[in-house]
Coordinates of C-alpha atoms in Angstrom, one line a residue:
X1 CA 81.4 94.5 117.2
X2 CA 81.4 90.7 117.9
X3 CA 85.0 88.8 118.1
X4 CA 86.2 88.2 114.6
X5 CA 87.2 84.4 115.8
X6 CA 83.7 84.2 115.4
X7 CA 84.5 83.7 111.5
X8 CA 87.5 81.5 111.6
X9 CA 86.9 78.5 109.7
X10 CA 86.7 75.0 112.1
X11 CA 90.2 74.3 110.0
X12 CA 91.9 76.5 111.6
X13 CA 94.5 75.7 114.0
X14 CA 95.0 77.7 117.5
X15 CA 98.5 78.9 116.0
X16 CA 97.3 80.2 112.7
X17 CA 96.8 83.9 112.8
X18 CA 93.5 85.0 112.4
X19 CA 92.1 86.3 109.1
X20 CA 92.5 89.4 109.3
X21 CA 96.1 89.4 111.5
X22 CA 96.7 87.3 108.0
X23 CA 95.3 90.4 105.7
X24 CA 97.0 92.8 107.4
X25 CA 101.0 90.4 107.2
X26 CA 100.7 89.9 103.0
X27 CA 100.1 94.1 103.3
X28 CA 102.7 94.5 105.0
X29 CA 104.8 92.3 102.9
X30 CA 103.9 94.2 100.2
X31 CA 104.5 97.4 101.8
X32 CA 101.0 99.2 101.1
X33 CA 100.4 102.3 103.3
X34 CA 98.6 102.3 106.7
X35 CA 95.7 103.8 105.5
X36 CA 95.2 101.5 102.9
X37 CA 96.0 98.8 105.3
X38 CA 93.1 99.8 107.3
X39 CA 91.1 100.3 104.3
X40 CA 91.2 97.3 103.0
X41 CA 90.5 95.5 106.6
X42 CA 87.1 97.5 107.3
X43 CA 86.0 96.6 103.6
X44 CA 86.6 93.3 104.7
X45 CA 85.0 93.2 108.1
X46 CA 81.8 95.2 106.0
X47 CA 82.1 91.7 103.3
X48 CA 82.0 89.2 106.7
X49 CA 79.2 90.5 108.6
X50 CA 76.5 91.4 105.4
X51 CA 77.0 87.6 105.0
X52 CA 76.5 86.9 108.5
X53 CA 79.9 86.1 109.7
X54 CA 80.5 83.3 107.2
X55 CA 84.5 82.8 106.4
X56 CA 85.3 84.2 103.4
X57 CA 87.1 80.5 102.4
X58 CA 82.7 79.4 102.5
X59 CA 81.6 81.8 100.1
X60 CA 82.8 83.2 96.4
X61 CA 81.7 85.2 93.4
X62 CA 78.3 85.0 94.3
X63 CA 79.0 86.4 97.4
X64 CA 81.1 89.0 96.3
X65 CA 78.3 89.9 93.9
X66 CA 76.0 90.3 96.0
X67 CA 77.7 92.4 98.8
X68 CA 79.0 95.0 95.6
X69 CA 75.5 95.2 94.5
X70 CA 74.5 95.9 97.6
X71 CA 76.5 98.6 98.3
X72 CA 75.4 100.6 94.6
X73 CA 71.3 99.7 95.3
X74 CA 70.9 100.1 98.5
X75 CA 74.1 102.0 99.7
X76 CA 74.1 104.3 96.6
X77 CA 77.7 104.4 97.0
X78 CA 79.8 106.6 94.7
X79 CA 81.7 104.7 92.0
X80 CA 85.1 105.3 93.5
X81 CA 83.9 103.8 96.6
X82 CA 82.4 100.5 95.0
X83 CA 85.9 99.8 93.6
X84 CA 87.3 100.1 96.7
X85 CA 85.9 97.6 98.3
X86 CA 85.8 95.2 94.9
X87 CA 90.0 95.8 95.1
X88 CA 90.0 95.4 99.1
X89 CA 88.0 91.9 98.6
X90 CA 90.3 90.6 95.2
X91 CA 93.4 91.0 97.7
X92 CA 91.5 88.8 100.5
X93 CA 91.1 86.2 97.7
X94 CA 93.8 86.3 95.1
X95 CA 96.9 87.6 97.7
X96 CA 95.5 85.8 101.6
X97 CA 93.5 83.1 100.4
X98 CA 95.2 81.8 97.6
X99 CA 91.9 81.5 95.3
X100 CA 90.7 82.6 91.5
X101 CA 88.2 84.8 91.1
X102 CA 85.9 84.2 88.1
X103 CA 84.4 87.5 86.1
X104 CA 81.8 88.9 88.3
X105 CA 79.7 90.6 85.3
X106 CA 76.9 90.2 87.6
X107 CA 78.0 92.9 89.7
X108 CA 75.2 96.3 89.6
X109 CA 77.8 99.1 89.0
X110 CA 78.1 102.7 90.4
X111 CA 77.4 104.8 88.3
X112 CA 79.9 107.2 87.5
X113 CA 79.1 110.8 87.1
X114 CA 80.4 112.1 84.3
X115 CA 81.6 116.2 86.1
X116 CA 83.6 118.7 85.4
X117 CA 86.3 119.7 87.9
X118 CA 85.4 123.1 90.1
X119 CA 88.1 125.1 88.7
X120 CA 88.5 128.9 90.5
X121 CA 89.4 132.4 88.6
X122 CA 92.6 133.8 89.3
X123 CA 90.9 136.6 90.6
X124 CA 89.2 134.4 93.3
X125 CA 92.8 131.9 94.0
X126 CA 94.1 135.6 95.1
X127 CA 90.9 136.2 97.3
X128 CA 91.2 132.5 98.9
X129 CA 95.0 133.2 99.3
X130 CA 94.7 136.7 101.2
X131 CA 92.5 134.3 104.1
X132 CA 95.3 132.2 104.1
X133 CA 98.3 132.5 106.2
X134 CA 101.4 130.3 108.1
X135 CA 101.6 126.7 107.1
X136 CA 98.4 126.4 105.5
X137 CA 99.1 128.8 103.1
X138 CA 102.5 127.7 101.8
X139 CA 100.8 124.0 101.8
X140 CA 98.0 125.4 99.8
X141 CA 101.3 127.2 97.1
X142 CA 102.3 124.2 96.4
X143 CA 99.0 122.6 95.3
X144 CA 98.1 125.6 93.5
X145 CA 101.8 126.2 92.2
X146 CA 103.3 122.8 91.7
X147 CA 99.6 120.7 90.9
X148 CA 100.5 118.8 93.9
X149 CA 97.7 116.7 95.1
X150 CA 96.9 117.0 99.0
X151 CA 99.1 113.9 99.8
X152 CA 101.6 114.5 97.6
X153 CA 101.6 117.8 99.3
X154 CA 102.0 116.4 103.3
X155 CA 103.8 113.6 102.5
X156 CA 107.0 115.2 101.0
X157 CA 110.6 115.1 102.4
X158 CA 113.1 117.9 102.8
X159 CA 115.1 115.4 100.2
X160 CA 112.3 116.3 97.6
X161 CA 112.5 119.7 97.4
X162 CA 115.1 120.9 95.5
X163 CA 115.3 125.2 96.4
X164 CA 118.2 125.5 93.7
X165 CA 116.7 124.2 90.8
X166 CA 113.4 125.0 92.2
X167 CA 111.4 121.9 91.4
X168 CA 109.7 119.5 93.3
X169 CA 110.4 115.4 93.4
X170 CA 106.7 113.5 93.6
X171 CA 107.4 110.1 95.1
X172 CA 105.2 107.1 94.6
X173 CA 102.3 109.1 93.7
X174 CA 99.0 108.0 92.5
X175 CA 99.9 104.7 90.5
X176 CA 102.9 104.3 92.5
X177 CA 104.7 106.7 89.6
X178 CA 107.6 109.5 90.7
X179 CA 107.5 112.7 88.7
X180 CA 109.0 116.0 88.9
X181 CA 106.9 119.5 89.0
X182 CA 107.8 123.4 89.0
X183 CA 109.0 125.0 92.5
X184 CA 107.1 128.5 92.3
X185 CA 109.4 131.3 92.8
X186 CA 107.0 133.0 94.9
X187 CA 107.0 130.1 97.3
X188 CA 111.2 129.5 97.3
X189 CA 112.0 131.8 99.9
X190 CA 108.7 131.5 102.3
X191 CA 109.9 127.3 102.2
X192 CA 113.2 128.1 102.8
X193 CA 112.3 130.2 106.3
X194 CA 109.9 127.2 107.2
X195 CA 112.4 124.5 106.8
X196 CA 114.9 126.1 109.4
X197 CA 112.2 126.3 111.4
X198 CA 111.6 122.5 110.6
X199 CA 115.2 122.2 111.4
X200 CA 115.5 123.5 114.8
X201 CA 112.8 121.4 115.7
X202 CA 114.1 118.4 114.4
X203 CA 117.5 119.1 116.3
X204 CA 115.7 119.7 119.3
X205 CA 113.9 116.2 119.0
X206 CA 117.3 114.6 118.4
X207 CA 118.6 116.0 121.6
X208 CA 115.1 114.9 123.2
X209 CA 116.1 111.2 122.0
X210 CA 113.9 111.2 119.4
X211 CA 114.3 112.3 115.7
X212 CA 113.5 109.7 113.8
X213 CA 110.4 109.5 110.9
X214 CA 109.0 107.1 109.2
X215 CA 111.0 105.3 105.5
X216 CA 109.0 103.8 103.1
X217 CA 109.5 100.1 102.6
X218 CA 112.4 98.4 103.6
X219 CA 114.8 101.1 104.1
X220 CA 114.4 101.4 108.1
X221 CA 115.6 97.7 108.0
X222 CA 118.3 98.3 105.6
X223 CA 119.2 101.6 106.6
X224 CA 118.3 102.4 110.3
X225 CA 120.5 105.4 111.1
X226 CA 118.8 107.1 107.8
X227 CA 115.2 107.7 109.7
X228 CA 117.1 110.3 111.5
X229 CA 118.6 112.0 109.2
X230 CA 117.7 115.6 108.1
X231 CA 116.9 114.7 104.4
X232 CA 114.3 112.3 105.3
X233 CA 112.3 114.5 107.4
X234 CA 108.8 115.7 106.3
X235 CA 108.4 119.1 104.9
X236 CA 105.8 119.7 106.8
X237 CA 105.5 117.5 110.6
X238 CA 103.4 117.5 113.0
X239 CA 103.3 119.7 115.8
X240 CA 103.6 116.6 117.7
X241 CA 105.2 113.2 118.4
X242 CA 102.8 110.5 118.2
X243 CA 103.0 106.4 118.4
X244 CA 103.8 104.8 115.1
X245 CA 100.6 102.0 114.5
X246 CA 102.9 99.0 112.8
X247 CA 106.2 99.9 115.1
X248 CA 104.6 101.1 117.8
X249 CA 108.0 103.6 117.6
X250 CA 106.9 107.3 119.3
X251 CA 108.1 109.6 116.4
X252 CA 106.6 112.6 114.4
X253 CA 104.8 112.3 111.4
X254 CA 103.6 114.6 108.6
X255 CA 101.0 116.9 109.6
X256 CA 97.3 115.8 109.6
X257 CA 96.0 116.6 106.0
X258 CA 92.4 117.8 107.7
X259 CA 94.1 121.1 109.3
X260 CA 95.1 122.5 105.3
X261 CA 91.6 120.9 104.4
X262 CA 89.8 122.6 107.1
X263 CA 91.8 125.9 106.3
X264 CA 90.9 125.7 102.5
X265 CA 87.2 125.5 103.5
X266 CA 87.4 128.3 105.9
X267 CA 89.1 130.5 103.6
X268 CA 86.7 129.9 100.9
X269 CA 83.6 130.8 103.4
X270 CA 85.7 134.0 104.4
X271 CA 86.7 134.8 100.6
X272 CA 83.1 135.0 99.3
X273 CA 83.5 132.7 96.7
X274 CA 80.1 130.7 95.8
X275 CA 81.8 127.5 94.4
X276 CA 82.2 124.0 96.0
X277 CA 86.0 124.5 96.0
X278 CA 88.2 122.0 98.1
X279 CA 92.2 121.4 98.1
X280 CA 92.0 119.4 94.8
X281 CA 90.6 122.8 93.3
X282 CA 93.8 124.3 93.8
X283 CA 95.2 121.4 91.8
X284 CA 93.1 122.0 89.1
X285 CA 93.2 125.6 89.0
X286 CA 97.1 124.9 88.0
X287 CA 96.5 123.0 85.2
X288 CA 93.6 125.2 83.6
X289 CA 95.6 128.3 84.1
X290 CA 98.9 126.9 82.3
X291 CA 96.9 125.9 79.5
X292 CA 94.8 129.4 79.3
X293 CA 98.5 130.8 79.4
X294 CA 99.7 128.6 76.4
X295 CA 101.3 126.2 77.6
X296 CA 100.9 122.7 75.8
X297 CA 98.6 120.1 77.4
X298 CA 101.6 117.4 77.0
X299 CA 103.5 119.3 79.2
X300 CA 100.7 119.9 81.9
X301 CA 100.1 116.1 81.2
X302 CA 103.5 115.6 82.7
X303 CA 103.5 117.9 85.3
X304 CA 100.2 116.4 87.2
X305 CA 101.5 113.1 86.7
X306 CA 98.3 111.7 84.3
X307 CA 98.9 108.2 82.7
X308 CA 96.9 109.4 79.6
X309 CA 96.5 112.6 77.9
X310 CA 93.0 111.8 78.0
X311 CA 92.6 112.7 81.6
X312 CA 94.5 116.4 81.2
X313 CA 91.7 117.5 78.5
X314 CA 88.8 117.5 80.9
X315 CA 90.4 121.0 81.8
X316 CA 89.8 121.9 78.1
X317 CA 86.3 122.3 78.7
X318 CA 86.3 124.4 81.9
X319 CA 88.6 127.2 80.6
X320 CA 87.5 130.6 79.6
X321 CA 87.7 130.4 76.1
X322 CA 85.7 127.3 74.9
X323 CA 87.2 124.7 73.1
X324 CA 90.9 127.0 73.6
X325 CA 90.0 129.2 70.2
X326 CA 86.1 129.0 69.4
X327 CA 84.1 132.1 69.6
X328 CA 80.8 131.7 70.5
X329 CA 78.4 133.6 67.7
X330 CA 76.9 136.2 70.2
X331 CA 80.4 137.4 70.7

């Protein structure tokens, strides 16, 4: 890929950062995650180089048009995807560069699907879960037990489980919203064994000189002894210490999400079950199977974390008695 001082406006001074150096300082600012961080940047790079390496400060809604239709004619793009890179390119404009964006009804839109969420049996969750085993399948409890997304899932800290009052603290999860969820039962005691497992290796990487994780915002900075400390570990770490990419601080991190995600898919082939079913299948299981067992679809609402109501009845339609109390006529 060609040098991106290739796109610098002729304005710019040799001790200005670059653009991007500048995308990725207001991100940090604003303490987004790496991974949108890096997001946002490739979505960016994608904009610069469809319009022949022109500075974004040259072009405008015309532009940005253009490259968004692009990517739903000829890319086909899903519409998740398309918004993506319309939210990565309104941050370049409106947060870096300091400029309005008009309304870009010009823009071809993805179309969106409308689908219903694979949802499994509870027959086939017991198949999946008897090809499931260690870590994997006490990651994969939680999604099915709590309605934790996969994330939500790797993401959590010894802080947020509470084994007691078995529930389950969600921070800053989608929409940057905390909530609480159910602890199964079932799951209490297997999490208990893994976290003194967690434990010991955690006081082994203290001795080591290490121990420390990652804190969200500015809490390294305000509390630096805290990234060592037992609550803030993840639930689930890596089997290994890595380098931080912002601090460049070797630490452990939460486990890659791929190894449940690969699991999941295995243990679906093994299981025999014919139906596309992924981690966020689990998470949707939960929610159709409390509302076939009663329970109220506020309260489900609450416990996946949905802004609207609206969202939770999708899983009206895939349970196993239509419409919760319609008969069909053959029956």
């Amino acid at each position: 890929m060609a040098s991106m001082s290739a796109i610098l406006s002729p304005a710019q001074t040799a001790d200005k950062p670059k653009l991007l150096d500048q995308v990725r300082d207001v991100i940090r600012r604003k303490h987004f995650s790496i991974r949108t961080e890096q997001t946002y940047v490739e979505w960016i790079k994608r904009y610069i180089f469809f319009h022949g390496k022109r500075h974004p400060n040259e072009m405008a809604e015309a532009e940005i048009t253009a490259f968004l239709t692009h990517l739903a004619r000829a890319g086909k793009v899903a519409a998740s995807t398309q918004n993506q890179a319309l939210s990565a390119l309104l941050f370049l404009y409106r947060e870096v560069l300091q400029q309005n964006i008009g309304w870009l009804d010009q823009v071809e839109r993805a179309k969106r699907p409308a689908r219903l969420p694979v949802v499994l049996t509870k027959d086939e969750v017991r198949r999946l879960f008897a090809h499931l085993h260690g870590t994997n399948r006490l990651m994969a409890g939680l999604l099915y037990g709590s309605g934790l997304r996969l994330m939500e899932c790797v993401r959590l800290r010894v802080k947020d489980v509470d084994l007691g009052y078995l529930r389950v603290t969600v921070r800053d999860g989608k929409g940057g919203k905390d909530r609480i969820t159910m602890l199964p039962v079932n799951a209490a005691k297997p999490l208990e064994r893994h976290l003194q497992k967690v434990k010991a290796q955690h006081e082994q990487d203290l001795e080591d000189g290490f121990g420390s994780v990652y804190l969200p915002d500015a809490l390294e900075r305000k509390y630096p002894n805290d990234a060592r400390e037992w609550m803030w570990q993840y639930v689930f770490p890596s089997s290994r210490l890595s380098i931080d990419a912002r601090s460049g601080v070797r630490r452990r991190h939460h486990v890659e999400e791929s190894s449940l995600q690969l699991g999941i898919k295995r243990a679906v082939r093994a299981s025999g079950i014919q139906k596309p079913a992924t981690c966020h299948a689990l998470r949707h299981s939960f929610a159709t199977h409390l509302l076939e067992n009663g329970y109220d679809i506020r309260t489900v609402q609450e416990l996946l974390g949905h802004k609207d109501v609206s969202t939770t009845m999708i899983y009206t339609h895939v349970l196993n008695r239509p419409g919760i109390s319609v008969k069909s006529p053959l029956d």
